[in-house]
PDB file of C-alpha atoms and ligand atoms in Angstrom:
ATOM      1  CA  UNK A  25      -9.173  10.928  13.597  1.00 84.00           C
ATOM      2  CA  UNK A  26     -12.722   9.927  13.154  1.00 82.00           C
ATOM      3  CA  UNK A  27     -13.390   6.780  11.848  1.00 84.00           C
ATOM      4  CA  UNK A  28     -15.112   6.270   8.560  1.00 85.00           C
ATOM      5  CA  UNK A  29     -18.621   6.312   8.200  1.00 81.00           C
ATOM      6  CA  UNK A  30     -20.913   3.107   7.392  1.00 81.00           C
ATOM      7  CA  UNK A  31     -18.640   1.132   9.232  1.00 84.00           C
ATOM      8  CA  UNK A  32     -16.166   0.263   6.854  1.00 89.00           C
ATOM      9  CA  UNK A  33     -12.485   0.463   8.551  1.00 90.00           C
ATOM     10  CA  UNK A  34      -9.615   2.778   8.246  1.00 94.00           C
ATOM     11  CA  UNK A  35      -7.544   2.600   5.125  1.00 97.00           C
ATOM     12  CA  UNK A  36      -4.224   3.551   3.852  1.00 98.00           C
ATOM     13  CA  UNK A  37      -5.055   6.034   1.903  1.00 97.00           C
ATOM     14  CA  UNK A  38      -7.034   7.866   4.665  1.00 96.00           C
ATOM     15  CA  UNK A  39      -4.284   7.611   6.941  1.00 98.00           C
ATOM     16  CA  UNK A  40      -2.358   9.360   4.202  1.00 98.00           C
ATOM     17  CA  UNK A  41      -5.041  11.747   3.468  1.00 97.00           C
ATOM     18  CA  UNK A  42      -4.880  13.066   7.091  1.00 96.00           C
ATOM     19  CA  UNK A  43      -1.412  14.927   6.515  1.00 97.00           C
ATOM     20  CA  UNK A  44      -1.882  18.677   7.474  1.00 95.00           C
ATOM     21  CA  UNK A  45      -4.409  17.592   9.804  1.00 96.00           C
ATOM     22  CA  UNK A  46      -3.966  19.298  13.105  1.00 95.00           C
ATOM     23  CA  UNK A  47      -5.100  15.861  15.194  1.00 97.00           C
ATOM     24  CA  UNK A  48      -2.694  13.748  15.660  1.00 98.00           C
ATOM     25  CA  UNK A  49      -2.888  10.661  14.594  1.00 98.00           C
ATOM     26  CA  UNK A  50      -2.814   7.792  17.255  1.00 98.00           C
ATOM     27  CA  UNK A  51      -1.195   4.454  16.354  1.00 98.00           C
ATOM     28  CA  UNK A  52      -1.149   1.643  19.607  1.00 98.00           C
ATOM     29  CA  UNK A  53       1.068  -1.864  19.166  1.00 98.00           C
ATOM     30  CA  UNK A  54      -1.324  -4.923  19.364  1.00 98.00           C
ATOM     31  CA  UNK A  55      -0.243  -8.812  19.196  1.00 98.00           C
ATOM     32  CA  UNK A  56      -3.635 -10.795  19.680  1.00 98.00           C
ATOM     33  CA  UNK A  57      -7.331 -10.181  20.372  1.00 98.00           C
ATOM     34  CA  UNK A  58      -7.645  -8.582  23.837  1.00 97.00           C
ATOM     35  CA  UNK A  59      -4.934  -6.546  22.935  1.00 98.00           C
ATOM     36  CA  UNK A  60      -6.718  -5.337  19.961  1.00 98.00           C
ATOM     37  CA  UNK A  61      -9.940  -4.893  21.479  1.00 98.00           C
ATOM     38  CA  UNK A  62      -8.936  -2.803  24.327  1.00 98.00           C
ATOM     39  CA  UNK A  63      -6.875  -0.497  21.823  1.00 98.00           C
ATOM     40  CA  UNK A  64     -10.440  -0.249  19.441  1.00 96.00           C
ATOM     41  CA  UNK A  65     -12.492   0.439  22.371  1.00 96.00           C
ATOM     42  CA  UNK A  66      -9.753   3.139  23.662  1.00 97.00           C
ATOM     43  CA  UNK A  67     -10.357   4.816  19.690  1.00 95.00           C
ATOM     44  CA  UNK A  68      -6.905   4.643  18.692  1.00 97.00           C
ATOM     45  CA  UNK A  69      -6.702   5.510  14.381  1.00 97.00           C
ATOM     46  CA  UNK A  70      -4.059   2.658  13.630  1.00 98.00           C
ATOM     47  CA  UNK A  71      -3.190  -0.720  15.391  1.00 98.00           C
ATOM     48  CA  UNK A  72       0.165  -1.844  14.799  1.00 98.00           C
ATOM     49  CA  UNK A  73       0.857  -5.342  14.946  1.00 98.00           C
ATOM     50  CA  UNK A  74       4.703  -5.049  15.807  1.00 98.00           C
ATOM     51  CA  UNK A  75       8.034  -7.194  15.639  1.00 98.00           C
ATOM     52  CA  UNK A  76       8.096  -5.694  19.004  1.00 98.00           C
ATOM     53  CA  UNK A  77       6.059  -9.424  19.712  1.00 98.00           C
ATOM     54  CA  UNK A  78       9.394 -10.249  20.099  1.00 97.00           C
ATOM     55  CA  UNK A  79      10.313  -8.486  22.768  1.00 96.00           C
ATOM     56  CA  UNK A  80       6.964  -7.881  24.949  1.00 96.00           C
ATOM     57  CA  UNK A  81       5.125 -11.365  24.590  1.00 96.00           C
ATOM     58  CA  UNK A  82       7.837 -13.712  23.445  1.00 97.00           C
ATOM     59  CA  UNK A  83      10.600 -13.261  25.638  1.00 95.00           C
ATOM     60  CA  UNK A  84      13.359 -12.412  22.861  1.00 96.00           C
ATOM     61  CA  UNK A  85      15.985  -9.782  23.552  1.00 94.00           C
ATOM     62  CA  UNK A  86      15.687  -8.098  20.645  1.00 96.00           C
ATOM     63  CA  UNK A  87      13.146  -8.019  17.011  1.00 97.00           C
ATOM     64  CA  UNK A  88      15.767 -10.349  14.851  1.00 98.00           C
ATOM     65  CA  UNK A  89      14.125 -13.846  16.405  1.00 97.00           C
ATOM     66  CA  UNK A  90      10.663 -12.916  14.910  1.00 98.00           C
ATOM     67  CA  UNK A  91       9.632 -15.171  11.534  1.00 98.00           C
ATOM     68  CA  UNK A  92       6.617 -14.479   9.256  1.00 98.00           C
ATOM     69  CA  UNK A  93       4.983 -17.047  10.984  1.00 98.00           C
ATOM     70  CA  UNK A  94       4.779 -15.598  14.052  1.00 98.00           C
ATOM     71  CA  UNK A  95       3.587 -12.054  12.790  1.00 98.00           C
ATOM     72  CA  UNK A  96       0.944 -14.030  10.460  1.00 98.00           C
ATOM     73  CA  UNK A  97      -0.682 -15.473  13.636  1.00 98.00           C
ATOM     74  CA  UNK A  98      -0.499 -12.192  15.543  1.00 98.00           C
ATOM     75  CA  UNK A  99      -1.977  -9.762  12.519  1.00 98.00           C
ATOM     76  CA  UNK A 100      -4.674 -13.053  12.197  1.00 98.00           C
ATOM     77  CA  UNK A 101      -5.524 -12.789  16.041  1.00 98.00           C
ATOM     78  CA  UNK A 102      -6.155  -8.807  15.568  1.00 98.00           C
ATOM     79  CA  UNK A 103      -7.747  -9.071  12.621  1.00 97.00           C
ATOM     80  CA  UNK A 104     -10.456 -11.292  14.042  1.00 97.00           C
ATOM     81  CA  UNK A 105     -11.187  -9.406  16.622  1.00 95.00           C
ATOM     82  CA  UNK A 106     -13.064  -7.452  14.176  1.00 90.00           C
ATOM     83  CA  UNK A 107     -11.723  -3.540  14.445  1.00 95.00           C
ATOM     84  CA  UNK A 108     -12.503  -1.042  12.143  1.00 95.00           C
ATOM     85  CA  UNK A 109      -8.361   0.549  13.345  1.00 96.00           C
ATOM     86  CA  UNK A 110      -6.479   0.390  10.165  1.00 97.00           C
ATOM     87  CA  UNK A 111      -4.235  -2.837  10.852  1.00 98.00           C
ATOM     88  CA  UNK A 112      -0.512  -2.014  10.041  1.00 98.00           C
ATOM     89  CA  UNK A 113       1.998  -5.489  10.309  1.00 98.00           C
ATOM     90  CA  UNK A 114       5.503  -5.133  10.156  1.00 98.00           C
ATOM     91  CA  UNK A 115       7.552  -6.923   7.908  1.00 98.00           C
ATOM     92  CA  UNK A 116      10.201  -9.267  10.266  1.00 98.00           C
ATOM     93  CA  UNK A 117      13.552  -9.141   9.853  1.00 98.00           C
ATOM     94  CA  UNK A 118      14.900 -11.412   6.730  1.00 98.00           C
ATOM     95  CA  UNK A 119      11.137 -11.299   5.132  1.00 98.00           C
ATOM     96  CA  UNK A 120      12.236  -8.249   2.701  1.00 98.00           C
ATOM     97  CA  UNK A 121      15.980  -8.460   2.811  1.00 98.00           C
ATOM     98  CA  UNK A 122      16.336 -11.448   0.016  1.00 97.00           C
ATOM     99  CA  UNK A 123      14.872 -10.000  -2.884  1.00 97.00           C
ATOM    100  CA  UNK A 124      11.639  -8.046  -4.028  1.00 98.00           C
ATOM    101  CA  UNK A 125       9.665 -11.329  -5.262  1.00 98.00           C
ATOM    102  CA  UNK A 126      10.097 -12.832  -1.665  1.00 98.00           C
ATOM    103  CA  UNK A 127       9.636  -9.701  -0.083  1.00 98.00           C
ATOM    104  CA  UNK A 128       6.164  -9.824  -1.819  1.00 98.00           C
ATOM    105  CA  UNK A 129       5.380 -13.603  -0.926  1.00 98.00           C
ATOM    106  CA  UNK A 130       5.685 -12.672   2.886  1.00 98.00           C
ATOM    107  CA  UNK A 131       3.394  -9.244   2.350  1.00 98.00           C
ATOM    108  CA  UNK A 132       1.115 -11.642   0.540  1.00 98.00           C
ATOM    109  CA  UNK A 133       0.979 -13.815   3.617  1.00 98.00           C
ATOM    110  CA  UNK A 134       0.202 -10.866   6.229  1.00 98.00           C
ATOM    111  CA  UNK A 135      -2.011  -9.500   4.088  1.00 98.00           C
ATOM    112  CA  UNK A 136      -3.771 -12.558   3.882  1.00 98.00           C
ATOM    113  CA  UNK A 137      -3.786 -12.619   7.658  1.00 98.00           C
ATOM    114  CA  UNK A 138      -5.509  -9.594   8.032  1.00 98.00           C
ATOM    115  CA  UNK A 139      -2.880  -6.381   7.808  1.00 98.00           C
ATOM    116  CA  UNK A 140      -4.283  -3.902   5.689  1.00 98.00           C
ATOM    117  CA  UNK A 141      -0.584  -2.168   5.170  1.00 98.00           C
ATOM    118  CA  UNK A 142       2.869  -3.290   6.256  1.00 98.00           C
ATOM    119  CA  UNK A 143       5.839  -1.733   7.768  1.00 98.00           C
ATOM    120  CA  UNK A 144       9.552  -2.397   6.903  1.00 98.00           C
ATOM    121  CA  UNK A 145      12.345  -0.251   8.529  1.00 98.00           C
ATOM    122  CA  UNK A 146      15.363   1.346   6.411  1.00 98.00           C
ATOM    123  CA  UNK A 147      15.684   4.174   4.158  1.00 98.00           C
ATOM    124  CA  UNK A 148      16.986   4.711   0.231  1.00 97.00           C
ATOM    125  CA  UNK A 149      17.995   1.356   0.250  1.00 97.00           C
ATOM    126  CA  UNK A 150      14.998  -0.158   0.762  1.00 98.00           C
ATOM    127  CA  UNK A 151      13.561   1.541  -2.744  1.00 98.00           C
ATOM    128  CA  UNK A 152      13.227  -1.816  -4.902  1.00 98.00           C
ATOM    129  CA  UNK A 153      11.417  -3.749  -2.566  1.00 98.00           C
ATOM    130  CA  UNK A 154       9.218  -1.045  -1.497  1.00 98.00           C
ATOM    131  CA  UNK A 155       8.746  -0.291  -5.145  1.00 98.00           C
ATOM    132  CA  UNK A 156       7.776  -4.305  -5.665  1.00 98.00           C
ATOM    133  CA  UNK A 157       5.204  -4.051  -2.378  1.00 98.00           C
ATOM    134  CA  UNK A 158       3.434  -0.914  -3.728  1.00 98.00           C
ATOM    135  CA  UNK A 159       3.318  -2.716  -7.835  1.00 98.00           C
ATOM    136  CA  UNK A 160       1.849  -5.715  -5.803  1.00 98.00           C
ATOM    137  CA  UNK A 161      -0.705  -3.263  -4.695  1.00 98.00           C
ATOM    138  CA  UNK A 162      -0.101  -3.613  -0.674  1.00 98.00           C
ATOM    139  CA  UNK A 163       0.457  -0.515   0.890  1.00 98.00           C
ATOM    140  CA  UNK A 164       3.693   0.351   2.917  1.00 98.00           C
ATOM    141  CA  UNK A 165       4.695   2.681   6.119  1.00 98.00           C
ATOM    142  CA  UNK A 166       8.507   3.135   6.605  1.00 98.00           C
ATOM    143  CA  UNK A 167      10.354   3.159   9.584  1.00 98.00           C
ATOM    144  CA  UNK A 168      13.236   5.205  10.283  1.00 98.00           C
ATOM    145  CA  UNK A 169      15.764   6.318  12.637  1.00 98.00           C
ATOM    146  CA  UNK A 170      16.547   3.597  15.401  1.00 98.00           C
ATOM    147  CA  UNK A 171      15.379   0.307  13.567  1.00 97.00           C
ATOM    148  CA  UNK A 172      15.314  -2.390  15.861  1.00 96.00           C
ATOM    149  CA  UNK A 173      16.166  -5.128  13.416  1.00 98.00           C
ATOM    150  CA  UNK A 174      19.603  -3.115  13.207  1.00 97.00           C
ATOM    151  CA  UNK A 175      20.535  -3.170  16.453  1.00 96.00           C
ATOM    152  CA  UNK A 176      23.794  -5.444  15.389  1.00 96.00           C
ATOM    153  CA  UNK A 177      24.459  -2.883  13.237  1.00 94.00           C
ATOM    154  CA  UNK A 178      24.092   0.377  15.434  1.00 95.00           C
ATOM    155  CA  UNK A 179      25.951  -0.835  17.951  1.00 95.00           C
ATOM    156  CA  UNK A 180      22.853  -1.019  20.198  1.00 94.00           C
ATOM    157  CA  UNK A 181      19.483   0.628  20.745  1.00 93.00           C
ATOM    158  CA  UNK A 182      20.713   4.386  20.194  1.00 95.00           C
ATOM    159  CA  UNK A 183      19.337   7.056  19.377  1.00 96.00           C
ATOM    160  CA  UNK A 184      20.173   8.134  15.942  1.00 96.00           C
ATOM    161  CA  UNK A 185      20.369  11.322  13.370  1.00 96.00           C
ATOM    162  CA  UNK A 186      22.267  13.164  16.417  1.00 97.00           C
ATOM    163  CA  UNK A 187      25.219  14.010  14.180  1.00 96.00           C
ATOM    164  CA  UNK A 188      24.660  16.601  11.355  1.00 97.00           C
ATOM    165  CA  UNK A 189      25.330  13.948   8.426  1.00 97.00           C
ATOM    166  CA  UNK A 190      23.493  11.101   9.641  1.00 97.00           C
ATOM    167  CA  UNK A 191      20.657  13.766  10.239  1.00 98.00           C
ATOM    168  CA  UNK A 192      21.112  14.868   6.423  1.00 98.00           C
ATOM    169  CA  UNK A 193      20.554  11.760   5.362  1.00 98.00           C
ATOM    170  CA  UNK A 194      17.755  10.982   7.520  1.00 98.00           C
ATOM    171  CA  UNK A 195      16.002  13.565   5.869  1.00 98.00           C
ATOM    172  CA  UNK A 196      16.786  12.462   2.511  1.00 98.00           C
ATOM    173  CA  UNK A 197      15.763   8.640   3.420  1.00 98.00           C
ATOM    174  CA  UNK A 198      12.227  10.359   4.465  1.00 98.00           C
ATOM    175  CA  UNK A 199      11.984  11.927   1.541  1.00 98.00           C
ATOM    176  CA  UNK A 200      12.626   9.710  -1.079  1.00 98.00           C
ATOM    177  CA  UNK A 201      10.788   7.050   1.071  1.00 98.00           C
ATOM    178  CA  UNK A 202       7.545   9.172   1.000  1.00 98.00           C
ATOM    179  CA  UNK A 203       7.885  10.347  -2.903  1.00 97.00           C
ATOM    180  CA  UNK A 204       8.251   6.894  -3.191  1.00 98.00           C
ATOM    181  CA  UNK A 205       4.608   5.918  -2.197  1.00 98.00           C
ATOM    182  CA  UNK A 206       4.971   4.666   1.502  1.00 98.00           C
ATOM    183  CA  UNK A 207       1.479   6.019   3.246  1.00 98.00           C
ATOM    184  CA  UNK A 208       3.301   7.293   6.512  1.00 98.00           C
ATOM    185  CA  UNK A 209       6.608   7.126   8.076  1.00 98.00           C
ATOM    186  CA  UNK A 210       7.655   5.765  12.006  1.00 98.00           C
ATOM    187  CA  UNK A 211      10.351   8.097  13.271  1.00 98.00           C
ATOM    188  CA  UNK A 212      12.103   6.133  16.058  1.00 98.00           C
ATOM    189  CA  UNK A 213      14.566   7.510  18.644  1.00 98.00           C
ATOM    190  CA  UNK A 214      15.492  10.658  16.493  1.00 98.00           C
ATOM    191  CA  UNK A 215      15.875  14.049  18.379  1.00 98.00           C
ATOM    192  CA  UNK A 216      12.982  16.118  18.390  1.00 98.00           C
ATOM    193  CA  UNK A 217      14.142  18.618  15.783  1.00 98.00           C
ATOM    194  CA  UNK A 218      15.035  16.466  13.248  1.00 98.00           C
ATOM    195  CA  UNK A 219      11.569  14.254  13.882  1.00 98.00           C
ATOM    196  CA  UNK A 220      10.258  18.061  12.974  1.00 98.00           C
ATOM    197  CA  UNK A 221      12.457  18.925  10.556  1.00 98.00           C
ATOM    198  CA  UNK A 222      11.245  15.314   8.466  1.00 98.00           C
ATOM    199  CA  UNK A 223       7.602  16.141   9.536  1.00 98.00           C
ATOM    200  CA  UNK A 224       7.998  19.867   7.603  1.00 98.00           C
ATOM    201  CA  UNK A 225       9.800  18.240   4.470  1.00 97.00           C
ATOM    202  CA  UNK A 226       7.407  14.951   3.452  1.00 98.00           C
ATOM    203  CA  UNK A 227       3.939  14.912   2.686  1.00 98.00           C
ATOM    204  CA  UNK A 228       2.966  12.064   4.172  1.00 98.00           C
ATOM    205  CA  UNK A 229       2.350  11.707   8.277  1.00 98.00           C
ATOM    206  CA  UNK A 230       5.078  11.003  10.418  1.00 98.00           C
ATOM    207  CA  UNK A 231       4.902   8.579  13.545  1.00 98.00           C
ATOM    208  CA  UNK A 232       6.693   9.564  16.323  1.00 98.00           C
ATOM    209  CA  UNK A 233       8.215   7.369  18.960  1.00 98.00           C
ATOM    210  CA  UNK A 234      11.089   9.116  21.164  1.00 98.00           C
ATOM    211  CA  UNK A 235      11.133  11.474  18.418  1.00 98.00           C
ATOM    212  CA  UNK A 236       9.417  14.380  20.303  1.00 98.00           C
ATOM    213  CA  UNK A 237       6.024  16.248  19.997  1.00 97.00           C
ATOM    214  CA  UNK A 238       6.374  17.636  16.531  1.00 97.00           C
ATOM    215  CA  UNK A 239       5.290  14.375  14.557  1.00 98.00           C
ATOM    216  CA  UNK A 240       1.992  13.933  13.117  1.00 98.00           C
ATOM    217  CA  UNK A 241       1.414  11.606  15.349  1.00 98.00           C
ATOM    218  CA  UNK A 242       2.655   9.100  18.288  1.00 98.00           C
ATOM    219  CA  UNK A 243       2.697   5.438  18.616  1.00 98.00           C
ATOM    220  CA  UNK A 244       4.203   2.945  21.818  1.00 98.00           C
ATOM    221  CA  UNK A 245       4.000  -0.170  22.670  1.00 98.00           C
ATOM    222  CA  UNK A 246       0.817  -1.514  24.315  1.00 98.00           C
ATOM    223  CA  UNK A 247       2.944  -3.103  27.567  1.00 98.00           C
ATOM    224  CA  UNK A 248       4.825  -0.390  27.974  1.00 98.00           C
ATOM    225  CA  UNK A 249       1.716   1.955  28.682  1.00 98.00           C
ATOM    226  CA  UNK A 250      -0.221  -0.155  30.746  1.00 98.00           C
ATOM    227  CA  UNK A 251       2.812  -1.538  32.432  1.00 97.00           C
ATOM    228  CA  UNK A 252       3.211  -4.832  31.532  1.00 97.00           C
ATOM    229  CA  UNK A 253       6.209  -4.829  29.920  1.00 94.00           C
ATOM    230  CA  UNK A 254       9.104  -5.330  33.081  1.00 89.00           C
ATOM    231  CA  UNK A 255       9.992  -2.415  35.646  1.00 85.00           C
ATOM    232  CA  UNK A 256      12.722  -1.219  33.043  1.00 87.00           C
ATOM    233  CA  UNK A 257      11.651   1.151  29.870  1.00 91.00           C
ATOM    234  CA  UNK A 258      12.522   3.721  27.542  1.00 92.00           C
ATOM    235  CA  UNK A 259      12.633   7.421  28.688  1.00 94.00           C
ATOM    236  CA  UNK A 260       9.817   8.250  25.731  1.00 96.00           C
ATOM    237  CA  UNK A 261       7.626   5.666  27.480  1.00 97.00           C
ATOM    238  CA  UNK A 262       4.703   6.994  30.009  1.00 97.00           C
ATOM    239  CA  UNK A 263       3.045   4.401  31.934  1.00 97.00           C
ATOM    240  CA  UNK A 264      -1.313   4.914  32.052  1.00 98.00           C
ATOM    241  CA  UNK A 265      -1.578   1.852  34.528  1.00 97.00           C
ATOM    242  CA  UNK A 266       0.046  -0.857  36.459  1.00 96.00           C
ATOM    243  CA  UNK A 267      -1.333  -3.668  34.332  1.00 97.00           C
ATOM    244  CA  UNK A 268       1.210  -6.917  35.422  1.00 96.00           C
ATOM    245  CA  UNK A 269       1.249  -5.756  39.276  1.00 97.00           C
ATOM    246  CA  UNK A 270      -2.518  -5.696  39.189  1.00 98.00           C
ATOM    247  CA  UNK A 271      -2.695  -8.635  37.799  1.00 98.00           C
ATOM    248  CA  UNK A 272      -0.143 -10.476  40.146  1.00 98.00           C
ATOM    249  CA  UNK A 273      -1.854  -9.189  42.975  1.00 98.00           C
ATOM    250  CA  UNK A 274      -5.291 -10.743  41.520  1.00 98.00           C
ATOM    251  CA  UNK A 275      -3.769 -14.000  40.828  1.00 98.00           C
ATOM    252  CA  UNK A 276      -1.856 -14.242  44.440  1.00 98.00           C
ATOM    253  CA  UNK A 277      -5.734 -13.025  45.770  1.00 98.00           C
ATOM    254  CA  UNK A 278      -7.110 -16.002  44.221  1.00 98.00           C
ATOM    255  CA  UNK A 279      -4.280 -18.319  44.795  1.00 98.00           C
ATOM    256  CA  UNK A 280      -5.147 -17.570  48.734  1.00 98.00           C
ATOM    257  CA  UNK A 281      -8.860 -18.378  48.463  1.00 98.00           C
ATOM    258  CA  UNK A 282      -7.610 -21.884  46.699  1.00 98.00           C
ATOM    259  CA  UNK A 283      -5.554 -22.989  49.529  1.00 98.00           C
ATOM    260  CA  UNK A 284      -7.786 -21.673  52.269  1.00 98.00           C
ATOM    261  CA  UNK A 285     -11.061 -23.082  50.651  1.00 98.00           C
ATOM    262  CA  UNK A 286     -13.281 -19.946  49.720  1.00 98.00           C
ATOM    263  CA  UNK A 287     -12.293 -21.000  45.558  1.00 98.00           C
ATOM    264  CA  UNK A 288     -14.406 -22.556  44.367  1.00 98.00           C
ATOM    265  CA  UNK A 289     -18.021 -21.123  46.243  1.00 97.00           C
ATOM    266  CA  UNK A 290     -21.248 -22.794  46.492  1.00 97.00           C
ATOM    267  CA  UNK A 291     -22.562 -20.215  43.670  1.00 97.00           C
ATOM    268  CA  UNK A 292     -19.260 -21.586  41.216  1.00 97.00           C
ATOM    269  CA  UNK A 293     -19.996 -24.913  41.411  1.00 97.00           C
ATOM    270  CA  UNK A 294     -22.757 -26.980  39.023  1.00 97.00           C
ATOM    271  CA  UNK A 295     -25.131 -29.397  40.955  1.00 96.00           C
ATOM    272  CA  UNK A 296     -26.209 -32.351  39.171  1.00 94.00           C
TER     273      UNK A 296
HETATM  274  O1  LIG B 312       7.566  -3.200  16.551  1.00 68.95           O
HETATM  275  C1  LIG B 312       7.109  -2.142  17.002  1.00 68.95           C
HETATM  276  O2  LIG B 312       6.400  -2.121  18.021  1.00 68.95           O
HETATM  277  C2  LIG B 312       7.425  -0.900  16.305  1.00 68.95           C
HETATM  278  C3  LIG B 312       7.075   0.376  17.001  1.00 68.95           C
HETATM  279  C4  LIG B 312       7.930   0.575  18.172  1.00 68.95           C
HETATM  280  C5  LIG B 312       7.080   1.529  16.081  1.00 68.95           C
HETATM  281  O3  LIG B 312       7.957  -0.927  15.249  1.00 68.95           O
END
């Protein structure tokens, strides 16, 4: 979507706005400044700063190890880098899960940071404290279908809403989520029908991710499309570039030239 004129940045509100829009909408993960200024110079509509840190940067096998400190100095890194992307933080796991005035302390702090929304994952049962985010005037996106921070729970990351109840429910989760007031909903590992069948019943945007071609939009993970993220990902995942073999290979180049004496040059040296 075209960003807003005069320069001001994305909002909420436009984000939400954009429902029934035939362009998708195009959401990118970002944890710190390059990150963010290669997805603002690529045009993306939303920058997500993701518990997915976890994972890609920090070395974590799963979301559940990320605090509110580390997504404070992620959405603060992004944020500086000065794009006009509407910056979406997710909520870690534990910062929303002990009760709607702490839930609101930990928005306030990302907020603060920079994140002009957040993100929390789970459905109906996440109505108070999305109810407390919106009274405290922050914005919210939901996240359904495979969470990550319930991994322990699932059983693993599966795909969910295959079965004809859990898909009922799904739907219902979506829709009292978006009647709610959440801005836009993530759809995560859901089969592609239901992702469509959720995108037909809200009024709000969906944002798919392994949820097929139906949602209002897409979002992945940064590593994972310019292949920096291991030789092993999802089967939703399509790799634009070769990102940490590239860089390897310019790293061995210039380890070489150290240990054969062409680094440092005549021309990257100071003379008194
Ligand atoms: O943390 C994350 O990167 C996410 C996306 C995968 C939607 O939540």
């Amino acid at each position: 979507m075209t960003l807003p004129p005069g320069g001001r940045a994305l909002t909420a509100p436009d984000v939400r706005a954009h429902k029934g829009s035939p362009e998708p909408l195009v959401m990118v993960t970002a944890y710190d400044a390059p990150t963010a200024r290669a997805a603002a110079a690529a045009g993306v509509d939303l920058v997500l700063v993701g518990d997915s840190l976890g994972m890609v940067v920090l070395g974590y096998p799963d979301t559940l190890h990320v605090t509110v400190e580390d997504m404070e100095r992620a959405t603060g890194a992004v944020a500086r880098s000065g794009l006009r992307q509407l910056v979406v933080t997710d909520m870690p796991w534990t910062s929303y899960h002990q009760g709607e005035a702490a839930a609101v302390a930990n928005a306030a702090r990302l907020v603060r940071a920079g994140a002009g929304a957040v993100k929390l994952e789970g459905g109906a049962k996440r109505l108070p404290v999305v109810q407390a985010l919106l009274d405290a005037e922050v914005p919210v996106m939901g996240h359904l279908g495979l969470t990550p921070q319930s991994v322990m729970a699932m059983g693993g990351f599966k795909v969910q809403g295959k079965a004809a109840d859990e898909a009922k429910v799904l739907v219902s989760d979506a829709i009292t989520l978006a009647e709610s007031g959440c801005f836009a909903l993530v759809l995560e590992g859901v089969p592609a029908e239901l992702a469509a069948e959720v995108t037909r019943c809200v009024p709000v945007p969906t944002i798919g991710i392994g949820a097929g071609g139906s949602c209002d939009g897409q979002v992945l993970v940064f590593h994972d499309i310019v292949g920096w993220s291991g030789p092993r990902v999802p089967r939703f995942v399509r790799r634009y570039a070769d990102l940490e073999v590239r860089a390897a290979e310019a790293l061995a180049t210039w380890a070489g030239d150290v240990r054969s004496g062409r680094f440092p040059s005549e021309q990257e040296a100071y003379r008194a």
